């Protein structure tokens, strides 16, 4: 999609979506005579009030919609002044499902969108390494470790994003997935037999299968209805994500301390759009992406304790498997990482190398965080 210039950011509504879509691919890259501002189209599947929107997307857009306060990077390579970056923002799935958004990104209809491996396991299988069990409890450590691998020169960037014309700008990692159920308390893996558990897909499906449950992949927005209708018996979720979807209203039990996996969601810009930007604008976008990542992971860490308290006050009972039950969970979860790596290796993907890189990257960032 050609980059456009305009004077102010806009929040597109669903009512105008069809007309907007018709015009998106016919945009001109020529600047307006009185402005050097650039407009990018950003679409995702989360409402602006979701933590991904409020602490990530909004931070990113707000920083870029204002002139650079320090004047850094105000000139591009041609010596021309670089303007602000404005946004046409389509939140809450206005442009389609998570899979749709990546297709729209790659085809040039949108410039920036999420690209989560959990929803794109056929396209980004190696990037699901962060979804494996037991890695991190700290969202910032997980995000920083993963973003190193998704940046130019990193193994995930070179193997999966660059070949698809995508460039990650920031990533969020929601760690410490637990199992929350409607009717059954989970004390050991055997308690999961016969249960259908909602997951985000990808590596988490294999983890639930190993534990004895039947994994049912679906968007988080569909979980409330599925739980209410008993289409699924529970969900694999981080506590921070329960409240935005009001799942505490239909859940009654939750494990604690299992950390069966995580969910990573990078926001990516198409490489075609990136190459149309001036070097100064690219630099500003990279900086804003780093700030969005820091803001988002800090919010996840800071808001999780309050989320747990609210969930408990809503009537959900928490249970930490112990004794023989905890031992059985450990026995089931311990080989999952290596099995994932071997499965990737068997289809010609560098799974073992990616797993080792992620473990090493986490160790570096854990040391740096101390």
mmCIF file with all atom_site columns, C-alpha atoms in Angstrom, residues 151-323:
data_model
loop_
_atom_site.group_PDB
_atom_site.id
_atom_site.type_symbol
_atom_site.label_atom_id
_atom_site.label_alt_id
_atom_site.label_comp_id
_atom_site.label_asym_id
_atom_site.label_entity_id
_atom_site.label_seq_id
_atom_site.pdbx_PDB_ins_code
_atom_site.Cartn_x
_atom_site.Cartn_y
_atom_site.Cartn_z
_atom_site.occupancy
_atom_site.B_iso_or_equiv
_atom_site.pdbx_formal_charge
_atom_site.auth_seq_id
_atom_site.auth_comp_id
_atom_site.auth_asym_id
_atom_site.auth_atom_id
_atom_site.pdbx_PDB_model_num
ATOM 1   C CA . UNK A 1 151 ? 14.880  -8.272  14.925 1.00 0.00 ? 151 UNK A CA 1
ATOM 2   C CA . UNK A 1 152 ? 17.045  -8.149  11.766 1.00 0.00 ? 152 UNK A CA 1
ATOM 3   C CA . UNK A 1 153 ? 19.866  -10.650 12.192 1.00 0.00 ? 153 UNK A CA 1
ATOM 4   C CA . UNK A 1 154 ? 17.855  -12.721 14.667 1.00 0.00 ? 154 UNK A CA 1
ATOM 5   C CA . UNK A 1 155 ? 16.982  -16.273 13.724 1.00 0.00 ? 155 UNK A CA 1
ATOM 6   C CA . UNK A 1 156 ? 13.204  -15.770 13.764 1.00 0.00 ? 156 UNK A CA 1
ATOM 7   C CA . UNK A 1 157 ? 13.442  -12.637 11.640 1.00 0.00 ? 157 UNK A CA 1
ATOM 8   C CA . UNK A 1 158 ? 15.643  -14.320 9.060  1.00 0.00 ? 158 UNK A CA 1
ATOM 9   C CA . UNK A 1 159 ? 13.709  -17.608 9.008  1.00 0.00 ? 159 UNK A CA 1
ATOM 10  C CA . UNK A 1 160 ? 10.100  -16.422 9.173  1.00 0.00 ? 160 UNK A CA 1
ATOM 11  C CA . UNK A 1 161 ? 9.436   -12.679 9.028  1.00 0.00 ? 161 UNK A CA 1
ATOM 12  C CA . UNK A 1 162 ? 11.814  -11.375 6.371  1.00 0.00 ? 162 UNK A CA 1
ATOM 13  C CA . UNK A 1 163 ? 10.828  -14.076 3.832  1.00 0.00 ? 163 UNK A CA 1
ATOM 14  C CA . UNK A 1 164 ? 7.184   -13.001 4.261  1.00 0.00 ? 164 UNK A CA 1
ATOM 15  C CA . UNK A 1 165 ? 7.871   -9.305  3.919  1.00 0.00 ? 165 UNK A CA 1
ATOM 16  C CA . UNK A 1 166 ? 7.154   -8.535  7.582  1.00 0.00 ? 166 UNK A CA 1
ATOM 17  C CA . UNK A 1 167 ? 9.210   -6.531  10.082 1.00 0.00 ? 167 UNK A CA 1
ATOM 18  C CA . UNK A 1 168 ? 8.353   -6.750  13.817 1.00 0.00 ? 168 UNK A CA 1
ATOM 19  C CA . UNK A 1 169 ? 8.125   -3.380  15.589 1.00 0.00 ? 169 UNK A CA 1
ATOM 20  C CA . UNK A 1 170 ? 7.367   -4.600  19.111 1.00 0.00 ? 170 UNK A CA 1
ATOM 21  C CA . UNK A 1 171 ? 6.188   -7.770  20.792 1.00 0.00 ? 171 UNK A CA 1
ATOM 22  C CA . UNK A 1 172 ? 4.153   -8.604  23.860 1.00 0.00 ? 172 UNK A CA 1
ATOM 23  C CA . UNK A 1 173 ? 4.512   -11.834 25.809 1.00 0.00 ? 173 UNK A CA 1
ATOM 24  C CA . UNK A 1 174 ? 1.693   -12.853 28.150 1.00 0.00 ? 174 UNK A CA 1
ATOM 25  C CA . UNK A 1 175 ? 3.364   -15.427 30.408 1.00 0.00 ? 175 UNK A CA 1
ATOM 26  C CA . UNK A 1 176 ? 2.145   -17.912 32.987 1.00 0.00 ? 176 UNK A CA 1
ATOM 27  C CA . UNK A 1 177 ? -0.839  -19.514 31.301 1.00 0.00 ? 177 UNK A CA 1
ATOM 28  C CA . UNK A 1 178 ? -3.048  -21.443 33.697 1.00 0.00 ? 178 UNK A CA 1
ATOM 29  C CA . UNK A 1 179 ? -6.039  -23.751 33.264 1.00 0.00 ? 179 UNK A CA 1
ATOM 30  C CA . UNK A 1 180 ? -9.393  -22.265 34.269 1.00 0.00 ? 180 UNK A CA 1
ATOM 31  C CA . UNK A 1 181 ? -12.521 -24.429 34.235 1.00 0.00 ? 181 UNK A CA 1
ATOM 32  C CA . UNK A 1 182 ? -16.279 -24.154 34.648 1.00 0.00 ? 182 UNK A CA 1
ATOM 33  C CA . UNK A 1 183 ? -16.998 -27.193 36.820 1.00 0.00 ? 183 UNK A CA 1
ATOM 34  C CA . UNK A 1 184 ? -13.924 -29.290 37.592 1.00 0.00 ? 184 UNK A CA 1
ATOM 35  C CA . UNK A 1 185 ? -11.032 -28.513 39.922 1.00 0.00 ? 185 UNK A CA 1
ATOM 36  C CA . UNK A 1 186 ? -7.711  -29.559 38.409 1.00 0.00 ? 186 UNK A CA 1
ATOM 37  C CA . UNK A 1 187 ? -5.282  -31.207 40.831 1.00 0.00 ? 187 UNK A CA 1
ATOM 38  C CA . UNK A 1 188 ? -3.409  -33.510 38.447 1.00 0.00 ? 188 UNK A CA 1
ATOM 39  C CA . UNK A 1 189 ? -3.207  -34.151 34.680 1.00 0.00 ? 189 UNK A CA 1
ATOM 40  C CA . UNK A 1 190 ? -5.704  -36.999 34.938 1.00 0.00 ? 190 UNK A CA 1
ATOM 41  C CA . UNK A 1 191 ? -8.378  -34.451 35.905 1.00 0.00 ? 191 UNK A CA 1
ATOM 42  C CA . UNK A 1 192 ? -8.121  -33.000 32.399 1.00 0.00 ? 192 UNK A CA 1
ATOM 43  C CA . UNK A 1 193 ? -9.180  -36.186 30.650 1.00 0.00 ? 193 UNK A CA 1
ATOM 44  C CA . UNK A 1 194 ? -12.335 -35.693 28.633 1.00 0.00 ? 194 UNK A CA 1
ATOM 45  C CA . UNK A 1 195 ? -12.232 -31.905 28.913 1.00 0.00 ? 195 UNK A CA 1
ATOM 46  C CA . UNK A 1 196 ? -12.283 -29.536 25.950 1.00 0.00 ? 196 UNK A CA 1
ATOM 47  C CA . UNK A 1 197 ? -9.993  -26.608 26.749 1.00 0.00 ? 197 UNK A CA 1
ATOM 48  C CA . UNK A 1 198 ? -9.889  -23.433 24.682 1.00 0.00 ? 198 UNK A CA 1
ATOM 49  C CA . UNK A 1 199 ? -6.403  -22.401 23.543 1.00 0.00 ? 199 UNK A CA 1
ATOM 50  C CA . UNK A 1 200 ? -4.954  -19.744 21.278 1.00 0.00 ? 200 UNK A CA 1
ATOM 51  C CA . UNK A 1 201 ? -3.453  -22.482 19.098 1.00 0.00 ? 201 UNK A CA 1
ATOM 52  C CA . UNK A 1 202 ? 0.099   -23.297 18.115 1.00 0.00 ? 202 UNK A CA 1
ATOM 53  C CA . UNK A 1 203 ? 2.424   -24.873 20.657 1.00 0.00 ? 203 UNK A CA 1
ATOM 54  C CA . UNK A 1 204 ? -0.187  -24.610 23.403 1.00 0.00 ? 204 UNK A CA 1
ATOM 55  C CA . UNK A 1 205 ? -2.335  -27.172 21.591 1.00 0.00 ? 205 UNK A CA 1
ATOM 56  C CA . UNK A 1 206 ? 0.445   -29.736 21.826 1.00 0.00 ? 206 UNK A CA 1
ATOM 57  C CA . UNK A 1 207 ? 0.928   -28.952 25.515 1.00 0.00 ? 207 UNK A CA 1
ATOM 58  C CA . UNK A 1 208 ? -2.762  -29.519 26.315 1.00 0.00 ? 208 UNK A CA 1
ATOM 59  C CA . UNK A 1 209 ? -2.766  -32.724 24.296 1.00 0.00 ? 209 UNK A CA 1
ATOM 60  C CA . UNK A 1 210 ? 0.221   -33.946 26.296 1.00 0.00 ? 210 UNK A CA 1
ATOM 61  C CA . UNK A 1 211 ? -1.649  -33.192 29.527 1.00 0.00 ? 211 UNK A CA 1
ATOM 62  C CA . UNK A 1 212 ? -4.636  -35.239 28.374 1.00 0.00 ? 212 UNK A CA 1
ATOM 63  C CA . UNK A 1 213 ? -7.127  -32.518 27.443 1.00 0.00 ? 213 UNK A CA 1
ATOM 64  C CA . UNK A 1 214 ? -8.600  -31.840 24.025 1.00 0.00 ? 214 UNK A CA 1
ATOM 65  C CA . UNK A 1 215 ? -7.349  -28.483 22.778 1.00 0.00 ? 215 UNK A CA 1
ATOM 66  C CA . UNK A 1 216 ? -9.906  -26.308 20.992 1.00 0.00 ? 216 UNK A CA 1
ATOM 67  C CA . UNK A 1 217 ? -8.343  -23.361 19.170 1.00 0.00 ? 217 UNK A CA 1
ATOM 68  C CA . UNK A 1 218 ? -10.490 -20.246 18.977 1.00 0.00 ? 218 UNK A CA 1
ATOM 69  C CA . UNK A 1 219 ? -10.127 -16.468 19.284 1.00 0.00 ? 219 UNK A CA 1
ATOM 70  C CA . UNK A 1 220 ? -10.318 -15.167 22.831 1.00 0.00 ? 220 UNK A CA 1
ATOM 71  C CA . UNK A 1 221 ? -13.400 -13.119 21.945 1.00 0.00 ? 221 UNK A CA 1
ATOM 72  C CA . UNK A 1 222 ? -15.349 -16.356 21.365 1.00 0.00 ? 222 UNK A CA 1
ATOM 73  C CA . UNK A 1 223 ? -14.426 -17.928 24.706 1.00 0.00 ? 223 UNK A CA 1
ATOM 74  C CA . UNK A 1 224 ? -17.256 -16.448 26.811 1.00 0.00 ? 224 UNK A CA 1
ATOM 75  C CA . UNK A 1 225 ? -20.005 -17.842 24.609 1.00 0.00 ? 225 UNK A CA 1
ATOM 76  C CA . UNK A 1 226 ? -18.227 -21.193 24.268 1.00 0.00 ? 226 UNK A CA 1
ATOM 77  C CA . UNK A 1 227 ? -17.936 -21.499 28.058 1.00 0.00 ? 227 UNK A CA 1
ATOM 78  C CA . UNK A 1 228 ? -21.535 -20.402 28.606 1.00 0.00 ? 228 UNK A CA 1
ATOM 79  C CA . UNK A 1 229 ? -22.825 -23.005 26.176 1.00 0.00 ? 229 UNK A CA 1
ATOM 80  C CA . UNK A 1 230 ? -20.462 -25.677 27.508 1.00 0.00 ? 230 UNK A CA 1
ATOM 81  C CA . UNK A 1 231 ? -18.907 -26.000 24.054 1.00 0.00 ? 231 UNK A CA 1
ATOM 82  C CA . UNK A 1 232 ? -15.648 -25.953 25.986 1.00 0.00 ? 232 UNK A CA 1
ATOM 83  C CA . UNK A 1 233 ? -15.093 -26.922 29.609 1.00 0.00 ? 233 UNK A CA 1
ATOM 84  C CA . UNK A 1 234 ? -12.383 -24.393 30.321 1.00 0.00 ? 234 UNK A CA 1
ATOM 85  C CA . UNK A 1 235 ? -9.673  -22.163 28.936 1.00 0.00 ? 235 UNK A CA 1
ATOM 86  C CA . UNK A 1 236 ? -5.898  -21.930 28.969 1.00 0.00 ? 236 UNK A CA 1
ATOM 87  C CA . UNK A 1 237 ? -5.414  -18.252 29.743 1.00 0.00 ? 237 UNK A CA 1
ATOM 88  C CA . UNK A 1 238 ? -3.158  -15.764 31.507 1.00 0.00 ? 238 UNK A CA 1
ATOM 89  C CA . UNK A 1 239 ? -4.943  -14.035 34.360 1.00 0.00 ? 239 UNK A CA 1
ATOM 90  C CA . UNK A 1 240 ? -4.409  -10.604 32.799 1.00 0.00 ? 240 UNK A CA 1
ATOM 91  C CA . UNK A 1 241 ? -6.653  -11.620 29.866 1.00 0.00 ? 241 UNK A CA 1
ATOM 92  C CA . UNK A 1 242 ? -9.583  -13.009 31.860 1.00 0.00 ? 242 UNK A CA 1
ATOM 93  C CA . UNK A 1 243 ? -11.195 -9.697  32.807 1.00 0.00 ? 243 UNK A CA 1
ATOM 94  C CA . UNK A 1 244 ? -11.340 -8.012  29.357 1.00 0.00 ? 244 UNK A CA 1
ATOM 95  C CA . UNK A 1 245 ? -13.511 -10.893 28.154 1.00 0.00 ? 245 UNK A CA 1
ATOM 96  C CA . UNK A 1 246 ? -15.473 -11.177 31.458 1.00 0.00 ? 246 UNK A CA 1
ATOM 97  C CA . UNK A 1 247 ? -14.630 -14.864 31.722 1.00 0.00 ? 247 UNK A CA 1
ATOM 98  C CA . UNK A 1 248 ? -14.694 -14.664 35.522 1.00 0.00 ? 248 UNK A CA 1
ATOM 99  C CA . UNK A 1 249 ? -18.489 -14.602 35.189 1.00 0.00 ? 249 UNK A CA 1
ATOM 100 C CA . UNK A 1 250 ? -18.611 -18.159 33.831 1.00 0.00 ? 250 UNK A CA 1
ATOM 101 C CA . UNK A 1 251 ? -15.520 -19.782 35.389 1.00 0.00 ? 251 UNK A CA 1
ATOM 102 C CA . UNK A 1 252 ? -15.313 -21.362 38.844 1.00 0.00 ? 252 UNK A CA 1
ATOM 103 C CA . UNK A 1 253 ? -11.853 -22.984 39.179 1.00 0.00 ? 253 UNK A CA 1
ATOM 104 C CA . UNK A 1 254 ? -8.272  -22.094 38.262 1.00 0.00 ? 254 UNK A CA 1
ATOM 105 C CA . UNK A 1 255 ? -4.862  -23.640 38.683 1.00 0.00 ? 255 UNK A CA 1
ATOM 106 C CA . UNK A 1 256 ? -1.925  -21.562 39.881 1.00 0.00 ? 256 UNK A CA 1
ATOM 107 C CA . UNK A 1 257 ? 1.791   -22.168 39.540 1.00 0.00 ? 257 UNK A CA 1
ATOM 108 C CA . UNK A 1 258 ? 1.660   -24.448 36.484 1.00 0.00 ? 258 UNK A CA 1
ATOM 109 C CA . UNK A 1 259 ? 2.820   -21.946 33.826 1.00 0.00 ? 259 UNK A CA 1
ATOM 110 C CA . UNK A 1 260 ? 1.782   -24.263 30.990 1.00 0.00 ? 260 UNK A CA 1
ATOM 111 C CA . UNK A 1 261 ? 2.698   -21.759 28.311 1.00 0.00 ? 261 UNK A CA 1
ATOM 112 C CA . UNK A 1 262 ? 2.528   -18.181 27.087 1.00 0.00 ? 262 UNK A CA 1
ATOM 113 C CA . UNK A 1 263 ? 1.155   -16.080 24.248 1.00 0.00 ? 263 UNK A CA 1
ATOM 114 C CA . UNK A 1 264 ? 3.327   -13.809 22.133 1.00 0.00 ? 264 UNK A CA 1
ATOM 115 C CA . UNK A 1 265 ? 1.993   -11.225 19.747 1.00 0.00 ? 265 UNK A CA 1
ATOM 116 C CA . UNK A 1 266 ? 4.334   -9.095  17.647 1.00 0.00 ? 266 UNK A CA 1
ATOM 117 C CA . UNK A 1 267 ? 3.013   -6.088  15.768 1.00 0.00 ? 267 UNK A CA 1
ATOM 118 C CA . UNK A 1 268 ? 4.590   -6.022  12.319 1.00 0.00 ? 268 UNK A CA 1
ATOM 119 C CA . UNK A 1 269 ? 4.878   -3.565  9.455  1.00 0.00 ? 269 UNK A CA 1
ATOM 120 C CA . UNK A 1 270 ? 5.015   -4.734  5.872  1.00 0.00 ? 270 UNK A CA 1
ATOM 121 C CA . UNK A 1 271 ? 8.481   -4.433  4.386  1.00 0.00 ? 271 UNK A CA 1
ATOM 122 C CA . UNK A 1 272 ? 7.072   -2.583  1.364  1.00 0.00 ? 272 UNK A CA 1
ATOM 123 C CA . UNK A 1 273 ? 5.624   0.102   3.625  1.00 0.00 ? 273 UNK A CA 1
ATOM 124 C CA . UNK A 1 274 ? 8.839   0.220   5.642  1.00 0.00 ? 274 UNK A CA 1
ATOM 125 C CA . UNK A 1 275 ? 10.992  0.846   2.582  1.00 0.00 ? 275 UNK A CA 1
ATOM 126 C CA . UNK A 1 276 ? 8.811   3.794   1.540  1.00 0.00 ? 276 UNK A CA 1
ATOM 127 C CA . UNK A 1 277 ? 9.572   5.577   4.809  1.00 0.00 ? 277 UNK A CA 1
ATOM 128 C CA . UNK A 1 278 ? 12.455  8.003   5.202  1.00 0.00 ? 278 UNK A CA 1
ATOM 129 C CA . UNK A 1 279 ? 15.358  6.879   7.411  1.00 0.00 ? 279 UNK A CA 1
ATOM 130 C CA . UNK A 1 280 ? 14.362  9.501   9.983  1.00 0.00 ? 280 UNK A CA 1
ATOM 131 C CA . UNK A 1 281 ? 10.798  8.198   10.119 1.00 0.00 ? 281 UNK A CA 1
ATOM 132 C CA . UNK A 1 282 ? 12.039  4.624   10.363 1.00 0.00 ? 282 UNK A CA 1
ATOM 133 C CA . UNK A 1 283 ? 14.171  5.625   13.344 1.00 0.00 ? 283 UNK A CA 1
ATOM 134 C CA . UNK A 1 284 ? 11.225  7.294   15.066 1.00 0.00 ? 284 UNK A CA 1
ATOM 135 C CA . UNK A 1 285 ? 9.046   4.220   14.491 1.00 0.00 ? 285 UNK A CA 1
ATOM 136 C CA . UNK A 1 286 ? 11.695  1.897   15.905 1.00 0.00 ? 286 UNK A CA 1
ATOM 137 C CA . UNK A 1 287 ? 11.983  4.070   19.006 1.00 0.00 ? 287 UNK A CA 1
ATOM 138 C CA . UNK A 1 288 ? 8.213   4.229   19.459 1.00 0.00 ? 288 UNK A CA 1
ATOM 139 C CA . UNK A 1 289 ? 8.056   0.452   19.090 1.00 0.00 ? 289 UNK A CA 1
ATOM 140 C CA . UNK A 1 290 ? 10.589  0.008   21.888 1.00 0.00 ? 290 UNK A CA 1
ATOM 141 C CA . UNK A 1 291 ? 8.590   2.346   24.103 1.00 0.00 ? 291 UNK A CA 1
ATOM 142 C CA . UNK A 1 292 ? 5.345   0.495   23.318 1.00 0.00 ? 292 UNK A CA 1
ATOM 143 C CA . UNK A 1 293 ? 6.977   -2.826  24.193 1.00 0.00 ? 293 UNK A CA 1
ATOM 144 C CA . UNK A 1 294 ? 8.312   -1.477  27.486 1.00 0.00 ? 294 UNK A CA 1
ATOM 145 C CA . UNK A 1 295 ? 4.977   0.114   28.387 1.00 0.00 ? 295 UNK A CA 1
ATOM 146 C CA . UNK A 1 296 ? 3.029   -3.026  27.559 1.00 0.00 ? 296 UNK A CA 1
ATOM 147 C CA . UNK A 1 297 ? 5.198   -5.534  29.391 1.00 0.00 ? 297 UNK A CA 1
ATOM 148 C CA . UNK A 1 298 ? 5.330   -3.271  32.443 1.00 0.00 ? 298 UNK A CA 1
ATOM 149 C CA . UNK A 1 299 ? 1.539   -3.026  32.423 1.00 0.00 ? 299 UNK A CA 1
ATOM 150 C CA . UNK A 1 300 ? 1.209   -6.814  32.204 1.00 0.00 ? 300 UNK A CA 1
ATOM 151 C CA . UNK A 1 301 ? 3.532   -7.272  35.176 1.00 0.00 ? 301 UNK A CA 1
ATOM 152 C CA . UNK A 1 302 ? 1.939   -4.507  37.239 1.00 0.00 ? 302 UNK A CA 1
ATOM 153 C CA . UNK A 1 303 ? -1.716  -5.309  36.546 1.00 0.00 ? 303 UNK A CA 1
ATOM 154 C CA . UNK A 1 304 ? -1.648  -9.093  36.928 1.00 0.00 ? 304 UNK A CA 1
ATOM 155 C CA . UNK A 1 305 ? -1.856  -9.141  40.771 1.00 0.00 ? 305 UNK A CA 1
ATOM 156 C CA . UNK A 1 306 ? -4.954  -6.915  40.715 1.00 0.00 ? 306 UNK A CA 1
ATOM 157 C CA . UNK A 1 307 ? -6.497  -9.109  38.017 1.00 0.00 ? 307 UNK A CA 1
ATOM 158 C CA . UNK A 1 308 ? -5.981  -12.202 40.175 1.00 0.00 ? 308 UNK A CA 1
ATOM 159 C CA . UNK A 1 309 ? -7.639  -10.469 43.129 1.00 0.00 ? 309 UNK A CA 1
ATOM 160 C CA . UNK A 1 310 ? -10.649 -9.436  41.040 1.00 0.00 ? 310 UNK A CA 1
ATOM 161 C CA . UNK A 1 311 ? -11.026 -12.929 39.598 1.00 0.00 ? 311 UNK A CA 1
ATOM 162 C CA . UNK A 1 312 ? -10.965 -14.425 43.084 1.00 0.00 ? 312 UNK A CA 1
ATOM 163 C CA . UNK A 1 313 ? -13.500 -11.908 44.370 1.00 0.00 ? 313 UNK A CA 1
ATOM 164 C CA . UNK A 1 314 ? -15.770 -12.934 41.488 1.00 0.00 ? 314 UNK A CA 1
ATOM 165 C CA . UNK A 1 315 ? -16.018 -16.433 42.929 1.00 0.00 ? 315 UNK A CA 1
ATOM 166 C CA . UNK A 1 316 ? -13.261 -18.311 41.121 1.00 0.00 ? 316 UNK A CA 1
ATOM 167 C CA . UNK A 1 317 ? -11.396 -20.670 43.461 1.00 0.00 ? 317 UNK A CA 1
ATOM 168 C CA . UNK A 1 318 ? -7.640  -21.017 42.977 1.00 0.00 ? 318 UNK A CA 1
ATOM 169 C CA . UNK A 1 319 ? -5.855  -24.314 43.402 1.00 0.00 ? 319 UNK A CA 1
ATOM 170 C CA . UNK A 1 320 ? -2.113  -24.963 43.265 1.00 0.00 ? 320 UNK A CA 1
ATOM 171 C CA . UNK A 1 321 ? -1.440  -28.632 42.453 1.00 0.00 ? 321 UNK A CA 1
ATOM 172 C CA . UNK A 1 322 ? 0.927   -30.095 45.029 1.00 0.00 ? 322 UNK A CA 1
ATOM 173 C CA . UNK A 1 323 ? 2.440   -33.389 46.068 1.00 0.00 ? 323 UNK A CA 1
#
